[in-house]
PDB file of C-alpha atoms in Angstrom:
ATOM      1  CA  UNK A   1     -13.584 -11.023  14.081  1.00  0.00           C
ATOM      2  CA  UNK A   2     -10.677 -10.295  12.130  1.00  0.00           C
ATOM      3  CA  UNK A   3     -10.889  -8.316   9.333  1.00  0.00           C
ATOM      4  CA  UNK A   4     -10.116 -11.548   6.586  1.00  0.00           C
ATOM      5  CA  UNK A   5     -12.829 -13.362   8.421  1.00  0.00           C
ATOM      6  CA  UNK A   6     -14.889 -10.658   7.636  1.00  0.00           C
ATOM      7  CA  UNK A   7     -14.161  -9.918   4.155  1.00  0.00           C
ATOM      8  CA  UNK A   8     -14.720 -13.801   3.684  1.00  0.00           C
ATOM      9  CA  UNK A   9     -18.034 -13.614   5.438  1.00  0.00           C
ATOM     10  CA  UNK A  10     -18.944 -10.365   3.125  1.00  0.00           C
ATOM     11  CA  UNK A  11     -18.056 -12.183  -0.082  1.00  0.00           C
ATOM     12  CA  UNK A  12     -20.031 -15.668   0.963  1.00  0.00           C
ATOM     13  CA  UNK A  13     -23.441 -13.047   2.030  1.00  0.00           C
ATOM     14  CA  UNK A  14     -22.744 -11.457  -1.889  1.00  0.00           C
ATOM     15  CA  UNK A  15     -22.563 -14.977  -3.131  1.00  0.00           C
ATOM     16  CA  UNK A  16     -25.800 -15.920  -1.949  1.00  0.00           C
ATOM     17  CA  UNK A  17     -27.413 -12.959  -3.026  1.00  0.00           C
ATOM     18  CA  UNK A  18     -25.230 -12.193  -6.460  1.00  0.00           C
ATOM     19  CA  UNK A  19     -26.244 -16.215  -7.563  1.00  0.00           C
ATOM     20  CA  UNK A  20     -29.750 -15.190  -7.471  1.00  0.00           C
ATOM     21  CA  UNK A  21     -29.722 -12.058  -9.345  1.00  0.00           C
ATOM     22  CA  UNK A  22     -26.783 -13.373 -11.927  1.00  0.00           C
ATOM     23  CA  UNK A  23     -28.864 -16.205 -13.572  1.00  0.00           C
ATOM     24  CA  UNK A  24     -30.587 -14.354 -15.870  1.00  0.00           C
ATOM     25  CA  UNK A  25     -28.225 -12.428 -16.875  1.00  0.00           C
ATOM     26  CA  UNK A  26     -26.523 -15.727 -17.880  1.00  0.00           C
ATOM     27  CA  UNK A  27     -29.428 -16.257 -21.233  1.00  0.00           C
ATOM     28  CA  UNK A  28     -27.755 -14.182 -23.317  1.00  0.00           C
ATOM     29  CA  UNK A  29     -25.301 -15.344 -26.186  1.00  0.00           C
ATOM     30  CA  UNK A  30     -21.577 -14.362 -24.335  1.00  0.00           C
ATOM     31  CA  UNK A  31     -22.977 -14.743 -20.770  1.00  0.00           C
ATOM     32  CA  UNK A  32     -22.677 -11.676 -18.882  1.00  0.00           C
ATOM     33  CA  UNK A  33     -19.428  -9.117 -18.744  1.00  0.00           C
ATOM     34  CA  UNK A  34     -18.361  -6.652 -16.141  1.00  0.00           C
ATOM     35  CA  UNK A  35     -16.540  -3.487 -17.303  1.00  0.00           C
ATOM     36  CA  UNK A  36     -14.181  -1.755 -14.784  1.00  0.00           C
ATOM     37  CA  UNK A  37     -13.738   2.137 -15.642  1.00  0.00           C
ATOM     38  CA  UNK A  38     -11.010   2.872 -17.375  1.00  0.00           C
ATOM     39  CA  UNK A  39      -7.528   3.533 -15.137  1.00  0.00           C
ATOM     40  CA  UNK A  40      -5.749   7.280 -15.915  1.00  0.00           C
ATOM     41  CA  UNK A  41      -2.172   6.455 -16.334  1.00  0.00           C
ATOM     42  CA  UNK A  42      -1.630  10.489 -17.501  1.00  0.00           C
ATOM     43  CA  UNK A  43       1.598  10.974 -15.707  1.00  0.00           C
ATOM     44  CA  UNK A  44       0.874  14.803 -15.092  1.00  0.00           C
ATOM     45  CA  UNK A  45      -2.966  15.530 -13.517  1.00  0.00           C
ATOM     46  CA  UNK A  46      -5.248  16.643 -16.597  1.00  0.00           C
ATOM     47  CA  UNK A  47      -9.481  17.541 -16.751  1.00  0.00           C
ATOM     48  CA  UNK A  48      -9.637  14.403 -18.131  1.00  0.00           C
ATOM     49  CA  UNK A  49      -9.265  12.775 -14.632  1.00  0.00           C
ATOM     50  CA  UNK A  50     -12.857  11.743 -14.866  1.00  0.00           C
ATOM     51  CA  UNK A  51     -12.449  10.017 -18.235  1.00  0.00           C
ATOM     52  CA  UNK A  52     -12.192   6.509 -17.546  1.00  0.00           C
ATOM     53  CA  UNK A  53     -15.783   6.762 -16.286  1.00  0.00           C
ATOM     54  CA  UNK A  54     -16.651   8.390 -19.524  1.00  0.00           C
ATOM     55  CA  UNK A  55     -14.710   5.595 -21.348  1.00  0.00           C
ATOM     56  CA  UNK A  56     -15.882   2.821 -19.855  1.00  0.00           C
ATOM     57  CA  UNK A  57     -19.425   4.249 -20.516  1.00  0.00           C
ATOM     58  CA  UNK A  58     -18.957   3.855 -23.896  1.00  0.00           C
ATOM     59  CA  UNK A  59     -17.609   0.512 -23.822  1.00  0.00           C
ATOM     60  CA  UNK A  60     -20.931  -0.397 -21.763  1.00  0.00           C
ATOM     61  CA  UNK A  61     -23.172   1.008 -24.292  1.00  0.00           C
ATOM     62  CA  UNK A  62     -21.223  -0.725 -27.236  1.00  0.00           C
ATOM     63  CA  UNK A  63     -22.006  -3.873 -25.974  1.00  0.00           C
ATOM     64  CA  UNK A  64     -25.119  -3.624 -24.515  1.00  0.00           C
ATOM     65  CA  UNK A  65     -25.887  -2.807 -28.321  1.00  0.00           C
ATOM     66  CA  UNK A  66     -24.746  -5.733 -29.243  1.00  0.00           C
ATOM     67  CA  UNK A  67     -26.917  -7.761 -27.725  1.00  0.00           C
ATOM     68  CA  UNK A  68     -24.976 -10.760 -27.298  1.00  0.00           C
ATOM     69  CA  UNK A  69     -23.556  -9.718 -23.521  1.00  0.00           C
ATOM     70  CA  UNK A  70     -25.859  -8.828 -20.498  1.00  0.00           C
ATOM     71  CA  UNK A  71     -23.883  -6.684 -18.965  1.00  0.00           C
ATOM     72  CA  UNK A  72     -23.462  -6.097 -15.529  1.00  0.00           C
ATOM     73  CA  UNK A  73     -24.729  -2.850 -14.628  1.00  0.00           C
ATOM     74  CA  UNK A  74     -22.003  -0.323 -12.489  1.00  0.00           C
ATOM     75  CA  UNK A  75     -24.521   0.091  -9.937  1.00  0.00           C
ATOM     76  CA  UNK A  76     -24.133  -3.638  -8.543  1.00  0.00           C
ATOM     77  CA  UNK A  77     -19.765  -3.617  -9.240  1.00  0.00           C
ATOM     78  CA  UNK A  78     -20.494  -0.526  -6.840  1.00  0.00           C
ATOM     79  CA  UNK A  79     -22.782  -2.185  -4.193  1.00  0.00           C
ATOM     80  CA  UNK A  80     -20.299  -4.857  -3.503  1.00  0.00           C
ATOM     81  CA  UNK A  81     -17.210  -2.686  -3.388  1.00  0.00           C
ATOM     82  CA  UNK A  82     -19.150  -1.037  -0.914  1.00  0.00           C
ATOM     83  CA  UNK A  83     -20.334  -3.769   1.182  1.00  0.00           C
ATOM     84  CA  UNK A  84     -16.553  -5.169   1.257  1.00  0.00           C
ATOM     85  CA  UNK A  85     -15.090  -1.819   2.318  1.00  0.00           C
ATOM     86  CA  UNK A  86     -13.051  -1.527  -0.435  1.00  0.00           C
ATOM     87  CA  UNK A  87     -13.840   2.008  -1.748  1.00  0.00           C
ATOM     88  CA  UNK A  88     -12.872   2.778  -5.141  1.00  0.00           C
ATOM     89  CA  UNK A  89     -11.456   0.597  -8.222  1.00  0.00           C
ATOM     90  CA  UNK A  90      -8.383   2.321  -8.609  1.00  0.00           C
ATOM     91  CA  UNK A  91      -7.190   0.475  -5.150  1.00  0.00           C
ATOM     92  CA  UNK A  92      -8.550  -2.771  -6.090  1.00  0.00           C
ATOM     93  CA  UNK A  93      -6.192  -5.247  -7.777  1.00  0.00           C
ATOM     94  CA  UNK A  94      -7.171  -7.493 -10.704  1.00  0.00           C
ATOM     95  CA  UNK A  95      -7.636 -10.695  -9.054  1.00  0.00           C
ATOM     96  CA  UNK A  96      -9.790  -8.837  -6.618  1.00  0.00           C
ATOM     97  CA  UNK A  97     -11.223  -7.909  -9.300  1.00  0.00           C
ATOM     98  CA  UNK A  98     -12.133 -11.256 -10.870  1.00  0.00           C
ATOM     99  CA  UNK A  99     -13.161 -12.423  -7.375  1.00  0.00           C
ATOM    100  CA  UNK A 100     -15.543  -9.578  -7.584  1.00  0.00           C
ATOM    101  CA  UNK A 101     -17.117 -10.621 -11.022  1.00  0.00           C
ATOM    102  CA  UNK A 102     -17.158 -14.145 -10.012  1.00  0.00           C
ATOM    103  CA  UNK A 103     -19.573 -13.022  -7.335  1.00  0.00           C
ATOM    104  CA  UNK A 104     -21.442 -11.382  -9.515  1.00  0.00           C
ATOM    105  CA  UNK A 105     -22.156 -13.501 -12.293  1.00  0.00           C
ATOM    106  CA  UNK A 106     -19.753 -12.550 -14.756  1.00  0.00           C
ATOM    107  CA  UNK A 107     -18.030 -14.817 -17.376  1.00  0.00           C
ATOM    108  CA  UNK A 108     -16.056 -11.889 -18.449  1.00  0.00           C
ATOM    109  CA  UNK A 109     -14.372  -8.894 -17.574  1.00  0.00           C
ATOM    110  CA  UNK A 110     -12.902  -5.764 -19.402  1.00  0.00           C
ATOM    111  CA  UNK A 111     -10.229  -3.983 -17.687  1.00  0.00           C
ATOM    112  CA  UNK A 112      -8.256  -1.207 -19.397  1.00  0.00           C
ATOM    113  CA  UNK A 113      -6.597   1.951 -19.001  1.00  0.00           C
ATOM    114  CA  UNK A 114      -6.202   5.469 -20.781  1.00  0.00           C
ATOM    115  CA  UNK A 115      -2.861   7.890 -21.300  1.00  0.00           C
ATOM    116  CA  UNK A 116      -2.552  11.462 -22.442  1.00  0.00           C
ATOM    117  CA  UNK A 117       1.101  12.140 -23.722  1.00  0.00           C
ATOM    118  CA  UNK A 118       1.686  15.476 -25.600  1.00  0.00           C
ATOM    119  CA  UNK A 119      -0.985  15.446 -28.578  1.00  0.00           C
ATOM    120  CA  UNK A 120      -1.798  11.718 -28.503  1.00  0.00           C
ATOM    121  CA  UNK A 121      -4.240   9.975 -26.150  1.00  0.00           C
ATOM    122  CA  UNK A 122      -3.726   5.946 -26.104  1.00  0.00           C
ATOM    123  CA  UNK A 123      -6.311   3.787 -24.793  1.00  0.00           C
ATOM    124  CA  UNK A 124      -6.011   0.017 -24.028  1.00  0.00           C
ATOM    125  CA  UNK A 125      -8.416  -2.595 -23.445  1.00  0.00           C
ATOM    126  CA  UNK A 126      -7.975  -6.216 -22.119  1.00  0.00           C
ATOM    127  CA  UNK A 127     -10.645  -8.767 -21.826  1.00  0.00           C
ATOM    128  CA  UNK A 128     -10.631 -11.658 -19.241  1.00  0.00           C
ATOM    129  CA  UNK A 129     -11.840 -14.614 -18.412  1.00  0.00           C
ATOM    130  CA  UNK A 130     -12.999 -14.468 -14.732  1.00  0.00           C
ATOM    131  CA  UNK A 131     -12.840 -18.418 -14.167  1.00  0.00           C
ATOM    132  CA  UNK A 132      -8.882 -18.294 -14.740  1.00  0.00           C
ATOM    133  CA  UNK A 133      -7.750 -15.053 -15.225  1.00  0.00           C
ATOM    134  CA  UNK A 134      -6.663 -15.735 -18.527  1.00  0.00           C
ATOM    135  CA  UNK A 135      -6.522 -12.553 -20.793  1.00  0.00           C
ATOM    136  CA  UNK A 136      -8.457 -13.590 -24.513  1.00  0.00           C
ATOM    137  CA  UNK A 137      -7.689 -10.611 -25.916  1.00  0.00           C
ATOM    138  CA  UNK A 138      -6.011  -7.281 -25.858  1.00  0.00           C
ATOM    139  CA  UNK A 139      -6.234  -4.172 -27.871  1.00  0.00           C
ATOM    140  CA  UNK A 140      -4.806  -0.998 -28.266  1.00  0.00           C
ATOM    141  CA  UNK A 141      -6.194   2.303 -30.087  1.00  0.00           C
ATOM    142  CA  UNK A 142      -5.034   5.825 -30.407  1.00  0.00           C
ATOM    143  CA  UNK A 143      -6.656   9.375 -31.164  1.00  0.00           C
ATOM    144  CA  UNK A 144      -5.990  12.872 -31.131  1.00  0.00           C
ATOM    145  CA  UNK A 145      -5.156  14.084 -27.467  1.00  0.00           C
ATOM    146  CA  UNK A 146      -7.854  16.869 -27.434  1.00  0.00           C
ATOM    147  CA  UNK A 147     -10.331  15.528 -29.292  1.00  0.00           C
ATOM    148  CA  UNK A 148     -13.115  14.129 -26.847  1.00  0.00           C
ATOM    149  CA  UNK A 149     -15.550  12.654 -29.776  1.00  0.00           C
ATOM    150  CA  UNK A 150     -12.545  10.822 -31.312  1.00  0.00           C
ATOM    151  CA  UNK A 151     -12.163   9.239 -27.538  1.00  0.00           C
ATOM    152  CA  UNK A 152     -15.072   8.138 -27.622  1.00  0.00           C
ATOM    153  CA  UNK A 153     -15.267   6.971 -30.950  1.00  0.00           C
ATOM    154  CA  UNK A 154     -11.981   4.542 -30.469  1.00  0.00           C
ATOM    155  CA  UNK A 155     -13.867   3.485 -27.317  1.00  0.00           C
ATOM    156  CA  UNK A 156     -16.410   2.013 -29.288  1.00  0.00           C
ATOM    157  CA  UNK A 157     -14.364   0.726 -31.899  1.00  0.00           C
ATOM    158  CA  UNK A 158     -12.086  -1.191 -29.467  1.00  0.00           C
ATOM    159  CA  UNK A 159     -14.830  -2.338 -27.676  1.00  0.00           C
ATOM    160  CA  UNK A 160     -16.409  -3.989 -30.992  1.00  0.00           C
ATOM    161  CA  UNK A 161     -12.590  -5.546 -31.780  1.00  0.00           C
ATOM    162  CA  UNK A 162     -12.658  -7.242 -28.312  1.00  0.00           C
ATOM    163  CA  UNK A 163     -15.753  -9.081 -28.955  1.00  0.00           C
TER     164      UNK A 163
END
């Protein structure tokens, strides 16, 4: 079988089995979103490689405090990035992506990226519809470029601005 066959007959098994578990999650307020970690666009390598996990963590936590999203948990984004051989996010592109969250049960996705210049580290989040793709809104926050706490702190206060 060729290998779109394949990926078609991977995404139609995760469609069965995502519409089962993704009605529930649809009883909440904003239906349910699906937040991608965070992309490092740091042109030179930094420890803060692993950041966009961290980031996106935070962005999780602020809505799932919220309580108007269900959000879907990074365990199942995993699982079916997995079962469609597709290894990690960074390689996936964003209508993937929504094709992805579609499968899953989500009405809406955060994507969003992170970059350490110098002494400033700028951090931009988009949210989107995963129906049509259509971005609803977009915003941009800055902080200190060494200062971990104030990361995470304009992590959740973009993440309360997008919603």
């Amino acid at each position: 079988m060729n290998a779109k066959k394949s990926m078609w007959l991977y995404l139609s098994i995760i469609l069965c089995v995502a519409v089962g578990s993704a009605l529930p999650a649809m009883a909440t307020a904003g239906g349910a979103v699906a937040v991608w970690d965070l992309e490092d666009l740091t042109p030179v390598p930094s420890a803060a490689a692993d950041m966009g996990e961290i980031l996106s963590a935070k962005v999780i936590e602020t809505f799932k405090e919220s309580g108007n999203y269900e959000v879907v948990e990074r365990q199942r984004l995993l699982l079916v990035l997995e079962e469609l051989n597709l290894g990690t996010t960074e390689l996936i592109s964003e209508s993937t992506r929504l094709k992805i969250g579609q499968l899953i049960g989500a009405r809406l996705m955060v994507f969003g990226s992170y970059i350490i210049i110098n002494d400033t580290m700028r951090m931009d989040l988009h949210k989107v519809e995963v129906e049509t793709g259509l971005i609803l809104k977009a915003i941009s926050k800055t902080a200190p470029g060494t200062d971990l706490i104030q990361w995470l702190k304009i992590a959740e206060e973009a993440a309360k601005e997008l919603f």
